[in-house]
PDB file of C-alpha atoms in Angstrom:
ATOM      1  CA  GLU A   1       0.000   0.000   0.000  1.00  0.00           C
ATOM      2  CA  ILE A   2       1.276   3.467  -0.916  1.00  0.00           C
ATOM      3  CA  VAL A   3       1.328   5.826   2.068  1.00  0.00           C
ATOM      4  CA  LEU A   4       0.900   9.522   1.290  1.00  0.00           C
ATOM      5  CA  THR A   5       2.293  12.064   3.746  1.00  0.00           C
ATOM      6  CA  GLN A   6       1.088  15.643   3.452  1.00  0.00           C
ATOM      7  CA  SER A   7       2.875  18.652   4.891  1.00  0.00           C
ATOM      8  CA  PRO A   8       2.425  20.899   6.619  1.00  0.00           C
ATOM      9  CA  GLY A   9      -0.513  19.754   8.715  1.00  0.00           C
ATOM     10  CA  THR A  10      -1.783  23.309   8.963  1.00  0.00           C
ATOM     11  CA  LEU A  11      -0.890  26.345   6.872  1.00  0.00           C
ATOM     12  CA  SER A  12      -1.771  29.774   8.290  1.00  0.00           C
ATOM     13  CA  LEU A  13      -1.887  32.412   5.582  1.00  0.00           C
ATOM     14  CA  SER A  14      -3.666  35.633   4.649  1.00  0.00           C
ATOM     15  CA  PRO A  15      -5.878  36.235   1.614  1.00  0.00           C
ATOM     16  CA  GLY A  16      -3.750  37.126  -1.386  1.00  0.00           C
ATOM     17  CA  GLU A  17      -0.790  35.054  -0.237  1.00  0.00           C
ATOM     18  CA  ARG A  18       0.636  32.026  -2.032  1.00  0.00           C
ATOM     19  CA  ALA A  19       0.020  28.543  -0.603  1.00  0.00           C
ATOM     20  CA  THR A  20       2.330  25.590  -1.260  1.00  0.00           C
ATOM     21  CA  LEU A  21       1.150  22.157  -0.117  1.00  0.00           C
ATOM     22  CA  SER A  22       3.278  19.030  -0.301  1.00  0.00           C
ATOM     23  CA  CYS A  23       2.363  15.375  -0.780  1.00  0.00           C
ATOM     24  CA  ARG A  24       5.069  12.719  -0.538  1.00  0.00           C
ATOM     25  CA  ALA A  25       4.481   9.072  -1.467  1.00  0.00           C
ATOM     26  CA  SER A  26       6.163   6.060   0.139  1.00  0.00           C
ATOM     27  CA  GLN A  27       6.806   4.669  -3.365  1.00  0.00           C
ATOM     28  CA  SER A  28       6.535   5.957  -6.887  1.00  0.00           C
ATOM     29  CA  VAL A  29       3.006   6.799  -8.028  1.00  0.00           C
ATOM     30  CA  SER A  30       2.255   4.949 -11.233  1.00  0.00           C
ATOM     31  CA  SER A  31       1.760   7.193 -14.287  1.00  0.00           C
ATOM     32  CA  ASN A  32       1.529  10.213 -11.982  1.00  0.00           C
ATOM     33  CA  TYR A  33      -1.996   9.185 -11.037  1.00  0.00           C
ATOM     34  CA  LEU A  34      -2.176  11.764  -8.265  1.00  0.00           C
ATOM     35  CA  ALA A  35      -5.212  13.905  -7.464  1.00  0.00           C
ATOM     36  CA  TRP A  36      -5.916  16.822  -5.148  1.00  0.00           C
ATOM     37  CA  TYR A  37      -9.275  17.481  -3.471  1.00  0.00           C
ATOM     38  CA  GLN A  38     -10.649  20.413  -1.504  1.00  0.00           C
ATOM     39  CA  GLN A  39     -13.069  19.873   1.372  1.00  0.00           C
ATOM     40  CA  LYS A  40     -14.929  22.583   3.260  1.00  0.00           C
ATOM     41  CA  PRO A  41     -16.671  21.934   6.617  1.00  0.00           C
ATOM     42  CA  GLY A  42     -19.857  19.928   6.257  1.00  0.00           C
ATOM     43  CA  GLN A  43     -19.312  19.344   2.550  1.00  0.00           C
ATOM     44  CA  ALA A  44     -18.121  16.524   0.334  1.00  0.00           C
ATOM     45  CA  PRO A  45     -14.652  16.751  -1.190  1.00  0.00           C
ATOM     46  CA  GLY A  46     -14.335  18.254  -4.669  1.00  0.00           C
ATOM     47  CA  LEU A  47     -11.778  17.360  -7.329  1.00  0.00           C
ATOM     48  CA  LEU A  48      -9.235  20.100  -8.069  1.00  0.00           C
ATOM     49  CA  ILE A  49      -6.364  18.380  -9.886  1.00  0.00           C
ATOM     50  CA  TYR A  50      -5.973  14.976 -11.557  1.00  0.00           C
ATOM     51  CA  GLY A  51      -3.012  13.356 -13.254  1.00  0.00           C
ATOM     52  CA  ALA A  52      -0.762  15.431 -10.971  1.00  0.00           C
ATOM     53  CA  SER A  53      -1.165  18.621 -13.005  1.00  0.00           C
ATOM     54  CA  SER A  54      -4.470  18.770 -14.906  1.00  0.00           C
ATOM     55  CA  ARG A  55      -7.155  21.054 -13.527  1.00  0.00           C
ATOM     56  CA  ALA A  56     -10.629  19.594 -13.194  1.00  0.00           C
ATOM     57  CA  THR A  57     -13.555  21.229 -14.948  1.00  0.00           C
ATOM     58  CA  GLY A  58     -14.351  24.668 -13.598  1.00  0.00           C
ATOM     59  CA  ILE A  59     -11.287  24.965 -11.360  1.00  0.00           C
ATOM     60  CA  PRO A  60      -9.704  28.435 -11.518  1.00  0.00           C
ATOM     61  CA  ASP A  61      -6.158  28.745 -12.782  1.00  0.00           C
ATOM     62  CA  ARG A  62      -4.839  29.985  -9.451  1.00  0.00           C
ATOM     63  CA  PHE A  63      -4.765  26.275  -8.551  1.00  0.00           C
ATOM     64  CA  SER A  64      -1.878  24.319 -10.050  1.00  0.00           C
ATOM     65  CA  GLY A  65      -0.383  20.898  -9.469  1.00  0.00           C
ATOM     66  CA  SER A  66       3.107  19.670 -10.156  1.00  0.00           C
ATOM     67  CA  GLY A  67       5.476  16.839  -9.398  1.00  0.00           C
ATOM     68  CA  SER A  68       6.185  13.259 -10.356  1.00  0.00           C
ATOM     69  CA  GLY A  69       7.347   9.984  -8.879  1.00  0.00           C
ATOM     70  CA  THR A  70       7.097  10.434  -5.111  1.00  0.00           C
ATOM     71  CA  ASP A  71       6.931  14.214  -4.657  1.00  0.00           C
ATOM     72  CA  PHE A  72       3.922  16.319  -5.569  1.00  0.00           C
ATOM     73  CA  THR A  73       2.868  19.900  -4.891  1.00  0.00           C
ATOM     74  CA  LEU A  74      -0.395  21.837  -4.966  1.00  0.00           C
ATOM     75  CA  THR A  75       0.065  25.580  -5.339  1.00  0.00           C
ATOM     76  CA  ILE A  76      -2.596  28.228  -4.857  1.00  0.00           C
ATOM     77  CA  SER A  77      -1.093  31.348  -6.378  1.00  0.00           C
ATOM     78  CA  ARG A  78      -3.209  33.928  -4.547  1.00  0.00           C
ATOM     79  CA  LEU A  79      -5.554  32.789  -1.805  1.00  0.00           C
ATOM     80  CA  GLU A  80      -9.171  33.849  -2.119  1.00  0.00           C
ATOM     81  CA  PRO A  81     -11.487  33.797   0.949  1.00  0.00           C
ATOM     82  CA  GLU A  82     -13.233  30.691  -0.400  1.00  0.00           C
ATOM     83  CA  ASP A  83      -9.941  28.744  -0.612  1.00  0.00           C
ATOM     84  CA  PHE A  84      -9.584  28.282   3.137  1.00  0.00           C
ATOM     85  CA  ALA A  85     -10.336  24.601   3.538  1.00  0.00           C
ATOM     86  CA  VAL A  86      -8.736  21.180   3.960  1.00  0.00           C
ATOM     87  CA  TYR A  87      -6.841  19.711   0.995  1.00  0.00           C
ATOM     88  CA  TYR A  88      -6.216  16.016   0.407  1.00  0.00           C
ATOM     89  CA  CYS A  89      -3.950  14.289  -2.073  1.00  0.00           C
ATOM     90  CA  GLN A  90      -4.847  10.829  -3.386  1.00  0.00           C
ATOM     91  CA  GLN A  91      -3.016   8.273  -5.477  1.00  0.00           C
ATOM     92  CA  TYR A  92      -5.001   6.034  -7.799  1.00  0.00           C
ATOM     93  CA  GLY A  93      -2.238   4.307  -9.703  1.00  0.00           C
ATOM     94  CA  SER A  94      -2.045   1.352  -7.329  1.00  0.00           C
ATOM     95  CA  SER A  95      -4.601  -0.567  -5.342  1.00  0.00           C
ATOM     96  CA  PRO A  96      -5.741   0.298  -2.772  1.00  0.00           C
ATOM     97  CA  ARG A  97      -6.315   3.920  -3.685  1.00  0.00           C
ATOM     98  CA  THR A  98      -5.004   5.910  -0.748  1.00  0.00           C
ATOM     99  CA  PHE A  99      -5.363   9.451   0.573  1.00  0.00           C
ATOM    100  CA  GLY A 100      -3.013  11.682   2.489  1.00  0.00           C
ATOM    101  CA  GLN A 101      -4.048  12.843   5.945  1.00  0.00           C
ATOM    102  CA  GLY A 102      -4.857  16.367   4.732  1.00  0.00           C
ATOM    103  CA  THR A 103      -3.510  19.907   5.027  1.00  0.00           C
ATOM    104  CA  LYS A 104      -5.699  22.575   6.557  1.00  0.00           C
ATOM    105  CA  VAL A 105      -5.298  26.046   5.072  1.00  0.00           C
ATOM    106  CA  GLU A 106      -6.525  28.528   7.650  1.00  0.00           C
ATOM    107  CA  VAL A 107      -6.776  32.297   7.900  1.00  0.00           C
ATOM    108  CA  LYS A 108      -3.825  33.856   9.674  1.00  0.00           C
TER     109      LYS A 108
ATOM    110  CA  GLU B   1     -28.325  18.168 -13.149  1.00  0.00           C
ATOM    111  CA  VAL B   2     -25.451  15.759 -12.616  1.00  0.00           C
ATOM    112  CA  GLN B   3     -25.618  14.520  -9.045  1.00  0.00           C
ATOM    113  CA  LEU B   4     -25.318  11.675  -6.573  1.00  0.00           C
ATOM    114  CA  LEU B   5     -27.621  11.319  -3.579  1.00  0.00           C
ATOM    115  CA  GLU B   6     -26.891   8.869  -0.763  1.00  0.00           C
ATOM    116  CA  SER B   7     -29.392   7.455   1.695  1.00  0.00           C
ATOM    117  CA  GLY B   8     -29.720   4.650   4.219  1.00  0.00           C
ATOM    118  CA  GLY B   9     -27.408   5.791   6.988  1.00  0.00           C
ATOM    119  CA  GLY B  10     -28.350   5.678  10.636  1.00  0.00           C
ATOM    120  CA  LEU B  11     -27.620   4.244  14.066  1.00  0.00           C
ATOM    121  CA  VAL B  12     -26.923   0.512  14.244  1.00  0.00           C
ATOM    122  CA  GLN B  13     -25.639  -1.751  17.008  1.00  0.00           C
ATOM    123  CA  PRO B  14     -22.264  -3.504  16.755  1.00  0.00           C
ATOM    124  CA  GLY B  15     -22.669  -6.686  14.745  1.00  0.00           C
ATOM    125  CA  GLY B  16     -25.657  -5.279  12.904  1.00  0.00           C
ATOM    126  CA  SER B  17     -26.265  -4.608   9.207  1.00  0.00           C
ATOM    127  CA  LEU B  18     -27.157  -1.626   7.065  1.00  0.00           C
ATOM    128  CA  ARG B  19     -27.598  -1.022   3.340  1.00  0.00           C
ATOM    129  CA  LEU B  20     -26.625   2.289   1.805  1.00  0.00           C
ATOM    130  CA  SER B  21     -27.946   3.537  -1.518  1.00  0.00           C
ATOM    131  CA  CYS B  22     -26.650   6.150  -3.932  1.00  0.00           C
ATOM    132  CA  ALA B  23     -29.020   7.450  -6.611  1.00  0.00           C
ATOM    133  CA  ALA B  24     -27.328   8.878  -9.685  1.00  0.00           C
ATOM    134  CA  SER B  25     -28.829  11.337 -12.155  1.00  0.00           C
ATOM    135  CA  GLY B  26     -27.778  13.489 -15.083  1.00  0.00           C
ATOM    136  CA  PHE B  27     -25.248  11.107 -16.643  1.00  0.00           C
ATOM    137  CA  THR B  28     -25.020   7.637 -18.188  1.00  0.00           C
ATOM    138  CA  PHE B  29     -24.597   5.700 -14.965  1.00  0.00           C
ATOM    139  CA  SER B  30     -23.591   2.382 -16.533  1.00  0.00           C
ATOM    140  CA  SER B  31     -20.593   4.014 -18.244  1.00  0.00           C
ATOM    141  CA  TYR B  32     -18.826   4.799 -15.001  1.00  0.00           C
ATOM    142  CA  ALA B  33     -17.121   2.830 -12.272  1.00  0.00           C
ATOM    143  CA  MET B  34     -18.438   3.903  -8.884  1.00  0.00           C
ATOM    144  CA  SER B  35     -16.948   3.858  -5.413  1.00  0.00           C
ATOM    145  CA  TRP B  36     -17.666   4.328  -1.734  1.00  0.00           C
ATOM    146  CA  VAL B  37     -15.323   6.504   0.327  1.00  0.00           C
ATOM    147  CA  ARG B  38     -15.752   7.068   4.059  1.00  0.00           C
ATOM    148  CA  GLN B  39     -14.656   9.662   6.570  1.00  0.00           C
ATOM    149  CA  ALA B  40     -14.655   8.985  10.301  1.00  0.00           C
ATOM    150  CA  PRO B  41     -15.671  11.982  12.456  1.00  0.00           C
ATOM    151  CA  GLY B  42     -12.905  14.592  12.357  1.00  0.00           C
ATOM    152  CA  LYS B  43     -10.628  12.299  10.318  1.00  0.00           C
ATOM    153  CA  GLY B  44      -9.391  11.916   6.762  1.00  0.00           C
ATOM    154  CA  LEU B  45     -10.738  10.059   3.748  1.00  0.00           C
ATOM    155  CA  GLU B  46     -10.592   6.285   3.278  1.00  0.00           C
ATOM    156  CA  TRP B  47     -11.439   4.417   0.072  1.00  0.00           C
ATOM    157  CA  VAL B  48     -13.831   1.548   0.856  1.00  0.00           C
ATOM    158  CA  SER B  49     -14.907  -0.170  -2.358  1.00  0.00           C
ATOM    159  CA  THR B  50     -15.226   0.198  -6.145  1.00  0.00           C
ATOM    160  CA  ILE B  51     -17.440  -1.513  -8.713  1.00  0.00           C
ATOM    161  CA  SER B  52     -17.009  -1.457 -12.488  1.00  0.00           C
ATOM    162  CA  GLY B  53     -19.605   0.077 -14.780  1.00  0.00           C
ATOM    163  CA  SER B  54     -21.040  -3.293 -15.742  1.00  0.00           C
ATOM    164  CA  GLY B  55     -20.954  -4.556 -12.170  1.00  0.00           C
ATOM    165  CA  GLY B  56     -18.680  -7.416 -13.166  1.00  0.00           C
ATOM    166  CA  GLY B  57     -15.731  -6.334 -11.044  1.00  0.00           C
ATOM    167  CA  ALA B  58     -15.716  -5.334  -7.385  1.00  0.00           C
ATOM    168  CA  TYR B  59     -12.832  -4.316  -5.180  1.00  0.00           C
ATOM    169  CA  TYR B  60     -12.561  -3.763  -1.433  1.00  0.00           C
ATOM    170  CA  ALA B  61     -10.301  -2.273   1.182  1.00  0.00           C
ATOM    171  CA  ASP B  62      -8.849  -4.899   3.507  1.00  0.00           C
ATOM    172  CA  SER B  63     -10.657  -3.241   6.433  1.00  0.00           C
ATOM    173  CA  VAL B  64     -14.077  -4.181   5.010  1.00  0.00           C
ATOM    174  CA  LYS B  65     -13.354  -7.254   2.881  1.00  0.00           C
ATOM    175  CA  GLY B  66     -15.691 -10.114   3.747  1.00  0.00           C
ATOM    176  CA  ARG B  67     -18.122  -7.824   5.593  1.00  0.00           C
ATOM    177  CA  PHE B  68     -19.201  -5.257   2.964  1.00  0.00           C
ATOM    178  CA  THR B  69     -20.640  -5.928  -0.512  1.00  0.00           C
ATOM    179  CA  ILE B  70     -20.856  -3.326  -3.248  1.00  0.00           C
ATOM    180  CA  SER B  71     -23.412  -3.708  -6.019  1.00  0.00           C
ATOM    181  CA  ARG B  72     -25.284  -1.644  -8.575  1.00  0.00           C
ATOM    182  CA  ASP B  73     -28.546  -1.686 -10.523  1.00  0.00           C
ATOM    183  CA  ASN B  74     -27.929   0.109 -13.805  1.00  0.00           C
ATOM    184  CA  SER B  75     -31.645  -0.023 -14.682  1.00  0.00           C
ATOM    185  CA  LYS B  76     -32.317   2.081 -11.570  1.00  0.00           C
ATOM    186  CA  ASN B  77     -29.144   4.205 -11.754  1.00  0.00           C
ATOM    187  CA  THR B  78     -28.392   3.191  -8.190  1.00  0.00           C
ATOM    188  CA  LEU B  79     -25.280   2.090  -6.308  1.00  0.00           C
ATOM    189  CA  TYR B  80     -25.463   0.069  -3.093  1.00  0.00           C
ATOM    190  CA  LEU B  81     -23.264  -0.879  -0.166  1.00  0.00           C
ATOM    191  CA  GLN B  82     -24.418  -3.771   2.014  1.00  0.00           C
ATOM    192  CA  MET B  83     -22.622  -3.549   5.339  1.00  0.00           C
ATOM    193  CA  ASN B  84     -22.671  -6.558   7.687  1.00  0.00           C
ATOM    194  CA  SER B  85     -20.941  -7.329  10.984  1.00  0.00           C
ATOM    195  CA  LEU B  86     -20.572  -3.632  11.652  1.00  0.00           C
ATOM    196  CA  ARG B  87     -17.976  -2.434  14.137  1.00  0.00           C
ATOM    197  CA  ALA B  88     -17.521   0.814  16.048  1.00  0.00           C
ATOM    198  CA  GLU B  89     -14.626   1.695  13.736  1.00  0.00           C
ATOM    199  CA  ASP B  90     -17.035   1.672  10.761  1.00  0.00           C
ATOM    200  CA  THR B  91     -18.655   4.834  12.150  1.00  0.00           C
ATOM    201  CA  ALA B  92     -18.229   7.451   9.439  1.00  0.00           C
ATOM    202  CA  ILE B  93     -19.823   9.551   6.759  1.00  0.00           C
ATOM    203  CA  TYR B  94     -20.070   7.398   3.656  1.00  0.00           C
ATOM    204  CA  PHE B  95     -19.753   9.157   0.308  1.00  0.00           C
ATOM    205  CA  CYS B  96     -20.425   7.652  -3.077  1.00  0.00           C
ATOM    206  CA  ALA B  97     -18.133   8.904  -5.827  1.00  0.00           C
ATOM    207  CA  ARG B  98     -17.698   8.527  -9.582  1.00  0.00           C
ATOM    208  CA  ASP B  99     -14.487   7.624 -11.402  1.00  0.00           C
ATOM    209  CA  ARG B 100     -13.657  10.442 -13.809  1.00  0.00           C
ATOM    210  CA  SER B 101     -13.045   8.051 -16.726  1.00  0.00           C
ATOM    211  CA  PRO B 102     -11.864   4.504 -17.464  1.00  0.00           C
ATOM    212  CA  SER B 103      -8.346   5.846 -17.941  1.00  0.00           C
ATOM    213  CA  ASP B 104      -8.326   8.239 -15.008  1.00  0.00           C
ATOM    214  CA  ARG B 105      -9.711   6.963 -11.755  1.00  0.00           C
ATOM    215  CA  SER B 106      -9.796  10.141  -9.753  1.00  0.00           C
ATOM    216  CA  PHE B 107     -13.191  10.938  -8.210  1.00  0.00           C
ATOM    217  CA  ASP B 108     -14.811  13.778 -10.144  1.00  0.00           C
ATOM    218  CA  LEU B 109     -18.320  13.641  -8.675  1.00  0.00           C
ATOM    219  CA  TRP B 110     -19.291  13.101  -5.039  1.00  0.00           C
ATOM    220  CA  GLY B 111     -22.540  12.759  -3.154  1.00  0.00           C
ATOM    221  CA  GLN B 112     -23.241  14.741   0.002  1.00  0.00           C
ATOM    222  CA  GLY B 113     -22.691  11.705   2.215  1.00  0.00           C
ATOM    223  CA  THR B 114     -24.738   9.669   4.683  1.00  0.00           C
ATOM    224  CA  LEU B 115     -23.755   9.148   8.321  1.00  0.00           C
ATOM    225  CA  VAL B 116     -23.419   5.656   9.750  1.00  0.00           C
ATOM    226  CA  THR B 117     -23.053   5.372  13.505  1.00  0.00           C
ATOM    227  CA  VAL B 118     -22.224   2.001  15.053  1.00  0.00           C
ATOM    228  CA  SER B 119     -22.909   2.083  18.779  1.00  0.00           C
ATOM    229  CA  SER B 120     -24.780   0.217  21.483  1.00  0.00           C
TER     230      SER B 120
END
């Protein structure tokens, strides 16, 4: 099973600042099958990024994904008020599909 | 409107059973693999099970293998999860989710979730 470790656990930033979230895998993620999800309190997760770097439908371009192999990054170029949430990475190249433990982006 | 709507959650005693349903609308249900993902209170996400579009293939997390059964009725556009021998650690919000495509198995559509509480 591939273990995904996200860092930091919590990121305290102000609106307009840049957010950089990390996701490290215990072994190489096949074909860069790595996704990022955003979850707000009381809501279901929503897909942001798939295939490590492709934005899902309707996702603004301030969200970008990068990385390959075992190291992946989600970048939010300028935080909007609605971006404060918990972010999860997920690998789906190997079974079982696994999630990271999440990074909370909170208002500083 | 493209959406998924779960139902069937509730309070059940340890060792009991429950069946969850997920009604799909707005897309060709049989063309997509579907999954269940759960989230324990205040915790992260855990993949539970996946079924192929035809229903011919089913896959389970080790934590539920032998106790949970995923199934689907494509004529009713509905996904199911039969949960038996429930344990306290199965307490969670259960989401149904759609695979984005046969070649990309990220989850691009989620339901709002249904809460299962296992307690005496």
